[in-house]
Amino acid sequence: MSDPMDFLLLTKGPLFDLAITVFALGMAARLLEILINGRRPNYSEARGGQWLPGLRTVLTRSVPDPGTFKRAPFNVVVGWLWHLGFIVTLLFFIPHIALIKSLLGISWPGLPNPVVDLVTAVTLVALVATLVHRRTHPVKRRISTLEDYLVWTLVFLVVLSGYLAYNRIINPYPLALGLHILSAEVFLIVLPFTKLTHIFTAFIARWYNGASFGRRGVES
């Protein structure tokens, strides 16, 4: 396969179907595992409600408190930058919205391409800063695992390949777009089996903690 167009068609066809299938089955298995094993029966008398404390914890754990910001301002600022940047480029780039609509039948307004392009560039810088910080901070470097670097690499490649394709830095364009799609497919395949799962489970875990504390009548 030497033709860039053939490569693009392969990534948009059989490889895309494979990635979506592995992702859907993998996430379904992980969520089913959480629902089956996630909560033991609690026979003690409830001292408070669960839903509101759970929802409150989802909100409070999603916004850094002043103490956390004071202790680790770099982690808060750079972490928010690249997480928000990734979400914006994923959900508000018009071609991505068109793809989601073709899969799920739903859509929403997108952002102008130059805005998404700028956000993508900022996200790349933030991701590089995150890696440098991880490698130079003595504690972070010691506790980092191969999975941490694998997850960083996958996220970085998806964002970088998208930036290179949009700005036509790699030619021919079908090759650049195919590389971006391929990196996204690897991301989808690996997602259910790594820390990337937190994209879907983070809010569930936060609600669970808040609800558990709420039942005991204390704040999480």
PDB file of C-alpha atoms in Angstrom:
ATOM      1  CA  MET A   1       0.000   0.000   0.000  1.00  0.00           C
ATOM      2  CA  SER A   2       2.021   2.960  -1.268  1.00  0.00           C
ATOM      3  CA  ASP A   3      -0.803   5.308  -2.213  1.00  0.00           C
ATOM      4  CA  PRO A   4      -1.650   7.859   0.540  1.00  0.00           C
ATOM      5  CA  MET A   5      -5.296   7.753  -0.532  1.00  0.00           C
ATOM      6  CA  ASP A   6      -5.405   3.986  -0.028  1.00  0.00           C
ATOM      7  CA  PHE A   7      -3.936   4.497   3.444  1.00  0.00           C
ATOM      8  CA  LEU A   8      -6.575   7.128   4.243  1.00  0.00           C
ATOM      9  CA  LEU A   9      -9.395   4.870   3.049  1.00  0.00           C
ATOM     10  CA  LEU A  10      -8.018   2.032   5.173  1.00  0.00           C
ATOM     11  CA  THR A  11      -8.008   4.215   8.301  1.00  0.00           C
ATOM     12  CA  LYS A  12     -11.487   5.578   7.562  1.00  0.00           C
ATOM     13  CA  GLY A  13     -12.881   2.136   6.787  1.00  0.00           C
ATOM     14  CA  PRO A  14     -11.842  -1.222   8.313  1.00  0.00           C
ATOM     15  CA  LEU A  15      -9.475   0.221  10.931  1.00  0.00           C
ATOM     16  CA  PHE A  16     -12.087   2.714  12.109  1.00  0.00           C
ATOM     17  CA  ASP A  17     -14.700  -0.031  12.436  1.00  0.00           C
ATOM     18  CA  LEU A  18     -12.227  -2.159  14.408  1.00  0.00           C
ATOM     19  CA  ALA A  19     -11.332   0.725  16.745  1.00  0.00           C
ATOM     20  CA  ILE A  20     -14.954   1.622  17.432  1.00  0.00           C
ATOM     21  CA  THR A  21     -15.827  -2.029  18.116  1.00  0.00           C
ATOM     22  CA  VAL A  22     -12.935  -2.577  20.552  1.00  0.00           C
ATOM     23  CA  PHE A  23     -13.662   0.732  22.267  1.00  0.00           C
ATOM     24  CA  ALA A  24     -17.394   0.041  22.669  1.00  0.00           C
ATOM     25  CA  LEU A  25     -16.937  -3.524  23.926  1.00  0.00           C
ATOM     26  CA  GLY A  26     -14.059  -2.550  26.208  1.00  0.00           C
ATOM     27  CA  MET A  27     -15.896   0.370  27.805  1.00  0.00           C
ATOM     28  CA  ALA A  28     -19.065  -1.691  28.212  1.00  0.00           C
ATOM     29  CA  ALA A  29     -17.049  -4.364  30.035  1.00  0.00           C
ATOM     30  CA  ARG A  30     -15.343  -1.812  32.291  1.00  0.00           C
ATOM     31  CA  LEU A  31     -18.602  -0.051  33.196  1.00  0.00           C
ATOM     32  CA  LEU A  32     -20.316  -3.401  33.819  1.00  0.00           C
ATOM     33  CA  GLU A  33     -17.415  -4.374  36.083  1.00  0.00           C
ATOM     34  CA  ILE A  34     -17.838  -1.137  38.053  1.00  0.00           C
ATOM     35  CA  LEU A  35     -21.585  -1.626  38.425  1.00  0.00           C
ATOM     36  CA  ILE A  36     -21.199  -5.238  39.583  1.00  0.00           C
ATOM     37  CA  ASN A  37     -18.263  -4.779  41.964  1.00  0.00           C
ATOM     38  CA  GLY A  38     -18.510  -1.113  42.825  1.00  0.00           C
ATOM     39  CA  ARG A  39     -20.652  -1.033  45.920  1.00  0.00           C
ATOM     40  CA  ARG A  40     -21.099  -3.390  48.876  1.00  0.00           C
ATOM     41  CA  PRO A  41     -24.432  -3.480  50.724  1.00  0.00           C
ATOM     42  CA  ASN A  42     -24.606  -0.925  53.529  1.00  0.00           C
ATOM     43  CA  TYR A  43     -26.929  -2.040  56.328  1.00  0.00           C
ATOM     44  CA  SER A  44     -26.281   0.912  58.637  1.00  0.00           C
ATOM     45  CA  GLU A  45     -28.958   3.541  59.131  1.00  0.00           C
ATOM     46  CA  ALA A  46     -28.596   6.428  56.695  1.00  0.00           C
ATOM     47  CA  ARG A  47     -27.825   9.753  58.405  1.00  0.00           C
ATOM     48  CA  GLY A  48     -28.286  11.817  55.272  1.00  0.00           C
ATOM     49  CA  GLY A  49     -29.177  11.773  51.589  1.00  0.00           C
ATOM     50  CA  GLN A  50     -26.920  10.554  48.816  1.00  0.00           C
ATOM     51  CA  TRP A  51     -27.822  12.207  45.533  1.00  0.00           C
ATOM     52  CA  LEU A  52     -27.242  15.839  46.477  1.00  0.00           C
ATOM     53  CA  PRO A  53     -23.959  15.178  48.348  1.00  0.00           C
ATOM     54  CA  GLY A  54     -22.862  13.065  45.402  1.00  0.00           C
ATOM     55  CA  LEU A  55     -23.626  15.805  42.894  1.00  0.00           C
ATOM     56  CA  ARG A  56     -22.009  18.422  45.138  1.00  0.00           C
ATOM     57  CA  THR A  57     -18.816  16.361  45.278  1.00  0.00           C
ATOM     58  CA  VAL A  58     -18.791  16.028  41.492  1.00  0.00           C
ATOM     59  CA  LEU A  59     -18.769  19.829  41.343  1.00  0.00           C
ATOM     60  CA  THR A  60     -16.328  20.520  44.177  1.00  0.00           C
ATOM     61  CA  ARG A  61     -13.820  17.871  43.039  1.00  0.00           C
ATOM     62  CA  SER A  62     -13.944  19.279  39.504  1.00  0.00           C
ATOM     63  CA  VAL A  63     -12.892  22.757  40.629  1.00  0.00           C
ATOM     64  CA  PRO A  64      -9.539  23.048  42.447  1.00  0.00           C
ATOM     65  CA  ASP A  65      -9.823  24.472  45.942  1.00  0.00           C
ATOM     66  CA  PRO A  66      -7.509  27.338  47.023  1.00  0.00           C
ATOM     67  CA  GLY A  67      -5.397  24.966  49.104  1.00  0.00           C
ATOM     68  CA  THR A  68      -4.661  22.690  46.155  1.00  0.00           C
ATOM     69  CA  PHE A  69      -3.849  25.659  43.927  1.00  0.00           C
ATOM     70  CA  LYS A  70      -1.470  27.051  46.561  1.00  0.00           C
ATOM     71  CA  ARG A  71       0.318  23.710  46.972  1.00  0.00           C
ATOM     72  CA  ALA A  72       0.608  22.830  43.274  1.00  0.00           C
ATOM     73  CA  PRO A  73      -0.206  25.796  40.989  1.00  0.00           C
ATOM     74  CA  PHE A  74       1.615  24.271  38.005  1.00  0.00           C
ATOM     75  CA  ASN A  75      -0.383  21.049  38.177  1.00  0.00           C
ATOM     76  CA  VAL A  76      -3.667  22.950  38.418  1.00  0.00           C
ATOM     77  CA  VAL A  77      -3.040  25.492  35.649  1.00  0.00           C
ATOM     78  CA  VAL A  78      -1.291  23.271  33.120  1.00  0.00           C
ATOM     79  CA  GLY A  79      -3.536  20.320  33.877  1.00  0.00           C
ATOM     80  CA  TRP A  80      -6.654  22.387  33.259  1.00  0.00           C
ATOM     81  CA  LEU A  81      -5.130  23.901  30.112  1.00  0.00           C
ATOM     82  CA  TRP A  82      -4.490  20.647  28.329  1.00  0.00           C
ATOM     83  CA  HIS A  83      -7.625  18.891  29.567  1.00  0.00           C
ATOM     84  CA  LEU A  84      -9.848  21.770  28.438  1.00  0.00           C
ATOM     85  CA  GLY A  85      -7.882  22.140  25.212  1.00  0.00           C
ATOM     86  CA  PHE A  86      -8.320  18.463  24.416  1.00  0.00           C
ATOM     87  CA  ILE A  87     -12.074  18.648  25.091  1.00  0.00           C
ATOM     88  CA  VAL A  88     -12.465  21.784  22.961  1.00  0.00           C
ATOM     89  CA  THR A  89     -10.588  20.336  19.991  1.00  0.00           C
ATOM     90  CA  LEU A  90     -12.445  17.038  20.296  1.00  0.00           C
ATOM     91  CA  LEU A  91     -15.969  18.392  20.691  1.00  0.00           C
ATOM     92  CA  PHE A  92     -15.960  21.778  18.951  1.00  0.00           C
ATOM     93  CA  PHE A  93     -13.928  21.178  15.782  1.00  0.00           C
ATOM     94  CA  ILE A  94     -16.546  21.106  13.033  1.00  0.00           C
ATOM     95  CA  PRO A  95     -15.254  17.943  11.255  1.00  0.00           C
ATOM     96  CA  HIS A  96     -15.290  16.127  14.609  1.00  0.00           C
ATOM     97  CA  ILE A  97     -18.893  17.203  15.174  1.00  0.00           C
ATOM     98  CA  ALA A  98     -19.798  15.892  11.721  1.00  0.00           C
ATOM     99  CA  LEU A  99     -18.204  12.541  12.589  1.00  0.00           C
ATOM    100  CA  ILE A 100     -20.090  12.345  15.887  1.00  0.00           C
ATOM    101  CA  LYS A 101     -23.329  13.154  14.082  1.00  0.00           C
ATOM    102  CA  SER A 102     -22.710  10.354  11.583  1.00  0.00           C
ATOM    103  CA  LEU A 103     -22.198   7.922  14.489  1.00  0.00           C
ATOM    104  CA  LEU A 104     -24.739   9.082  17.074  1.00  0.00           C
ATOM    105  CA  GLY A 105     -27.109  11.326  15.139  1.00  0.00           C
ATOM    106  CA  ILE A 106     -26.532  14.333  17.405  1.00  0.00           C
ATOM    107  CA  SER A 107     -24.658  17.565  16.759  1.00  0.00           C
ATOM    108  CA  TRP A 108     -24.049  21.043  18.126  1.00  0.00           C
ATOM    109  CA  PRO A 109     -22.478  24.287  16.920  1.00  0.00           C
ATOM    110  CA  GLY A 110     -18.724  24.274  16.428  1.00  0.00           C
ATOM    111  CA  LEU A 111     -16.065  26.920  16.942  1.00  0.00           C
ATOM    112  CA  PRO A 112     -14.285  28.771  14.109  1.00  0.00           C
ATOM    113  CA  ASN A 113     -11.327  26.773  12.821  1.00  0.00           C
ATOM    114  CA  PRO A 114      -8.709  29.432  13.762  1.00  0.00           C
ATOM    115  CA  VAL A 115      -9.953  29.319  17.358  1.00  0.00           C
ATOM    116  CA  VAL A 116      -9.665  25.537  17.507  1.00  0.00           C
ATOM    117  CA  ASP A 117      -6.246  25.743  15.859  1.00  0.00           C
ATOM    118  CA  LEU A 118      -5.029  28.175  18.534  1.00  0.00           C
ATOM    119  CA  VAL A 119      -6.445  25.993  21.312  1.00  0.00           C
ATOM    120  CA  THR A 120      -4.693  22.985  19.776  1.00  0.00           C
ATOM    121  CA  ALA A 121      -1.347  24.795  19.787  1.00  0.00           C
ATOM    122  CA  VAL A 122      -1.798  25.794  23.447  1.00  0.00           C
ATOM    123  CA  THR A 123      -2.733  22.207  24.296  1.00  0.00           C
ATOM    124  CA  LEU A 124       0.453  20.905  22.687  1.00  0.00           C
ATOM    125  CA  VAL A 125       2.589  23.362  24.662  1.00  0.00           C
ATOM    126  CA  ALA A 126       0.792  22.417  27.884  1.00  0.00           C
ATOM    127  CA  LEU A 127       1.314  18.714  27.198  1.00  0.00           C
ATOM    128  CA  VAL A 128       5.043  19.221  26.596  1.00  0.00           C
ATOM    129  CA  ALA A 129       5.254  21.266  29.814  1.00  0.00           C
ATOM    130  CA  THR A 130       3.507  18.435  31.655  1.00  0.00           C
ATOM    131  CA  LEU A 131       6.029  15.894  30.395  1.00  0.00           C
ATOM    132  CA  VAL A 132       9.013  18.105  31.260  1.00  0.00           C
ATOM    133  CA  HIS A 133       7.581  18.668  34.738  1.00  0.00           C
ATOM    134  CA  ARG A 134       7.057  14.947  35.234  1.00  0.00           C
ATOM    135  CA  ARG A 135      10.634  14.178  34.197  1.00  0.00           C
ATOM    136  CA  THR A 136      12.242  16.931  36.290  1.00  0.00           C
ATOM    137  CA  HIS A 137      10.141  16.780  39.460  1.00  0.00           C
ATOM    138  CA  PRO A 138      11.884  14.234  41.746  1.00  0.00           C
ATOM    139  CA  VAL A 139       8.698  12.844  43.295  1.00  0.00           C
ATOM    140  CA  LYS A 140       6.660  12.749  40.084  1.00  0.00           C
ATOM    141  CA  ARG A 141       9.510  11.121  38.193  1.00  0.00           C
ATOM    142  CA  ARG A 142       9.819   8.425  40.880  1.00  0.00           C
ATOM    143  CA  ILE A 143       6.120   7.534  40.959  1.00  0.00           C
ATOM    144  CA  SER A 144       5.578   7.707  37.190  1.00  0.00           C
ATOM    145  CA  THR A 145       4.896   4.407  35.470  1.00  0.00           C
ATOM    146  CA  LEU A 146       5.163   3.199  31.895  1.00  0.00           C
ATOM    147  CA  GLU A 147       1.393   3.582  31.655  1.00  0.00           C
ATOM    148  CA  ASP A 148       1.694   7.277  32.524  1.00  0.00           C
ATOM    149  CA  TYR A 149       4.067   7.797  29.610  1.00  0.00           C
ATOM    150  CA  LEU A 150       1.983   5.628  27.292  1.00  0.00           C
ATOM    151  CA  VAL A 151      -1.121   7.680  28.051  1.00  0.00           C
ATOM    152  CA  TRP A 152       0.768  10.946  27.572  1.00  0.00           C
ATOM    153  CA  THR A 153       2.192   9.718  24.245  1.00  0.00           C
ATOM    154  CA  LEU A 154      -1.205   8.685  22.902  1.00  0.00           C
ATOM    155  CA  VAL A 155      -2.841  11.986  23.824  1.00  0.00           C
ATOM    156  CA  PHE A 156       0.081  13.975  22.426  1.00  0.00           C
ATOM    157  CA  LEU A 157       0.136  12.074  19.123  1.00  0.00           C
ATOM    158  CA  VAL A 158      -3.601  12.560  18.593  1.00  0.00           C
ATOM    159  CA  VAL A 159      -3.360  16.310  19.178  1.00  0.00           C
ATOM    160  CA  LEU A 160      -0.081  16.732  17.268  1.00  0.00           C
ATOM    161  CA  SER A 161      -1.224  14.768  14.210  1.00  0.00           C
ATOM    162  CA  GLY A 162      -4.435  16.783  14.104  1.00  0.00           C
ATOM    163  CA  TYR A 163      -2.498  20.038  14.256  1.00  0.00           C
ATOM    164  CA  LEU A 164      -0.082  18.909  11.508  1.00  0.00           C
ATOM    165  CA  ALA A 165      -2.931  17.751   9.264  1.00  0.00           C
ATOM    166  CA  TYR A 166      -5.031  20.908   9.671  1.00  0.00           C
ATOM    167  CA  ASN A 167      -2.074  23.179   8.951  1.00  0.00           C
ATOM    168  CA  ARG A 168      -0.931  21.001   6.019  1.00  0.00           C
ATOM    169  CA  ILE A 169       2.538  20.653   7.517  1.00  0.00           C
ATOM    170  CA  ILE A 170       2.766  17.047   6.308  1.00  0.00           C
ATOM    171  CA  ASN A 171       2.142  16.331   2.650  1.00  0.00           C
ATOM    172  CA  PRO A 172       0.302  14.872   0.920  1.00  0.00           C
ATOM    173  CA  TYR A 173      -2.807  15.735   2.883  1.00  0.00           C
ATOM    174  CA  PRO A 174      -4.408  12.234   2.692  1.00  0.00           C
ATOM    175  CA  LEU A 175      -1.311  10.859   4.433  1.00  0.00           C
ATOM    176  CA  ALA A 176      -1.491  13.516   7.174  1.00  0.00           C
ATOM    177  CA  LEU A 177      -5.205  12.975   7.740  1.00  0.00           C
ATOM    178  CA  GLY A 178      -4.737   9.206   7.712  1.00  0.00           C
ATOM    179  CA  LEU A 179      -2.028   9.459  10.385  1.00  0.00           C
ATOM    180  CA  HIS A 180      -4.324  11.592  12.537  1.00  0.00           C
ATOM    181  CA  ILE A 181      -7.182   9.117  12.185  1.00  0.00           C
ATOM    182  CA  LEU A 182      -4.842   6.190  12.896  1.00  0.00           C
ATOM    183  CA  SER A 183      -3.538   7.836  16.082  1.00  0.00           C
ATOM    184  CA  ALA A 184      -7.119   8.475  17.209  1.00  0.00           C
ATOM    185  CA  GLU A 185      -7.972   4.823  16.540  1.00  0.00           C
ATOM    186  CA  VAL A 186      -5.044   3.603  18.655  1.00  0.00           C
ATOM    187  CA  PHE A 187      -6.219   6.014  21.364  1.00  0.00           C
ATOM    188  CA  LEU A 188      -9.730   4.516  21.242  1.00  0.00           C
ATOM    189  CA  ILE A 189      -8.470   0.929  21.330  1.00  0.00           C
ATOM    190  CA  VAL A 190      -6.206   1.533  24.317  1.00  0.00           C
ATOM    191  CA  LEU A 191      -8.636   3.788  26.228  1.00  0.00           C
ATOM    192  CA  PRO A 192     -10.752   1.123  27.989  1.00  0.00           C
ATOM    193  CA  PHE A 193      -7.672  -0.702  29.307  1.00  0.00           C
ATOM    194  CA  THR A 194      -5.653   2.190  30.760  1.00  0.00           C
ATOM    195  CA  LYS A 195      -5.986   5.267  32.962  1.00  0.00           C
ATOM    196  CA  LEU A 196      -7.676   6.954  30.028  1.00  0.00           C
ATOM    197  CA  THR A 197     -10.840   5.248  31.267  1.00  0.00           C
ATOM    198  CA  HIS A 198     -11.158   8.091  33.753  1.00  0.00           C
ATOM    199  CA  ILE A 199     -12.667  10.128  30.896  1.00  0.00           C
ATOM    200  CA  PHE A 200     -15.863   8.183  31.625  1.00  0.00           C
ATOM    201  CA  THR A 201     -15.400   7.019  35.213  1.00  0.00           C
ATOM    202  CA  ALA A 202     -14.063  10.116  36.983  1.00  0.00           C
ATOM    203  CA  PHE A 203     -17.497  11.650  37.549  1.00  0.00           C
ATOM    204  CA  ILE A 204     -18.943   8.285  38.627  1.00  0.00           C
ATOM    205  CA  ALA A 205     -16.179   7.890  41.230  1.00  0.00           C
ATOM    206  CA  ARG A 206     -16.674  11.441  42.506  1.00  0.00           C
ATOM    207  CA  TRP A 207     -20.419  10.943  42.832  1.00  0.00           C
ATOM    208  CA  TYR A 208     -19.883   7.633  44.627  1.00  0.00           C
ATOM    209  CA  ASN A 209     -17.534   9.200  47.191  1.00  0.00           C
ATOM    210  CA  GLY A 210     -19.874  12.129  47.810  1.00  0.00           C
ATOM    211  CA  ALA A 211     -22.910   9.870  48.128  1.00  0.00           C
ATOM    212  CA  SER A 212     -21.076   7.575  50.551  1.00  0.00           C
ATOM    213  CA  PHE A 213     -20.069  10.468  52.785  1.00  0.00           C
ATOM    214  CA  GLY A 214     -23.546  11.985  52.487  1.00  0.00           C
ATOM    215  CA  ARG A 215     -25.121   8.768  53.716  1.00  0.00           C
ATOM    216  CA  ARG A 216     -22.873   8.922  56.775  1.00  0.00           C
ATOM    217  CA  GLY A 217     -23.875  12.544  57.366  1.00  0.00           C
ATOM    218  CA  VAL A 218     -20.464  14.112  56.693  1.00  0.00           C
ATOM    219  CA  GLU A 219     -19.029  16.181  53.867  1.00  0.00           C
ATOM    220  CA  SER A 220     -16.509  14.658  51.458  1.00  0.00           C
TER     221      SER A 220
END
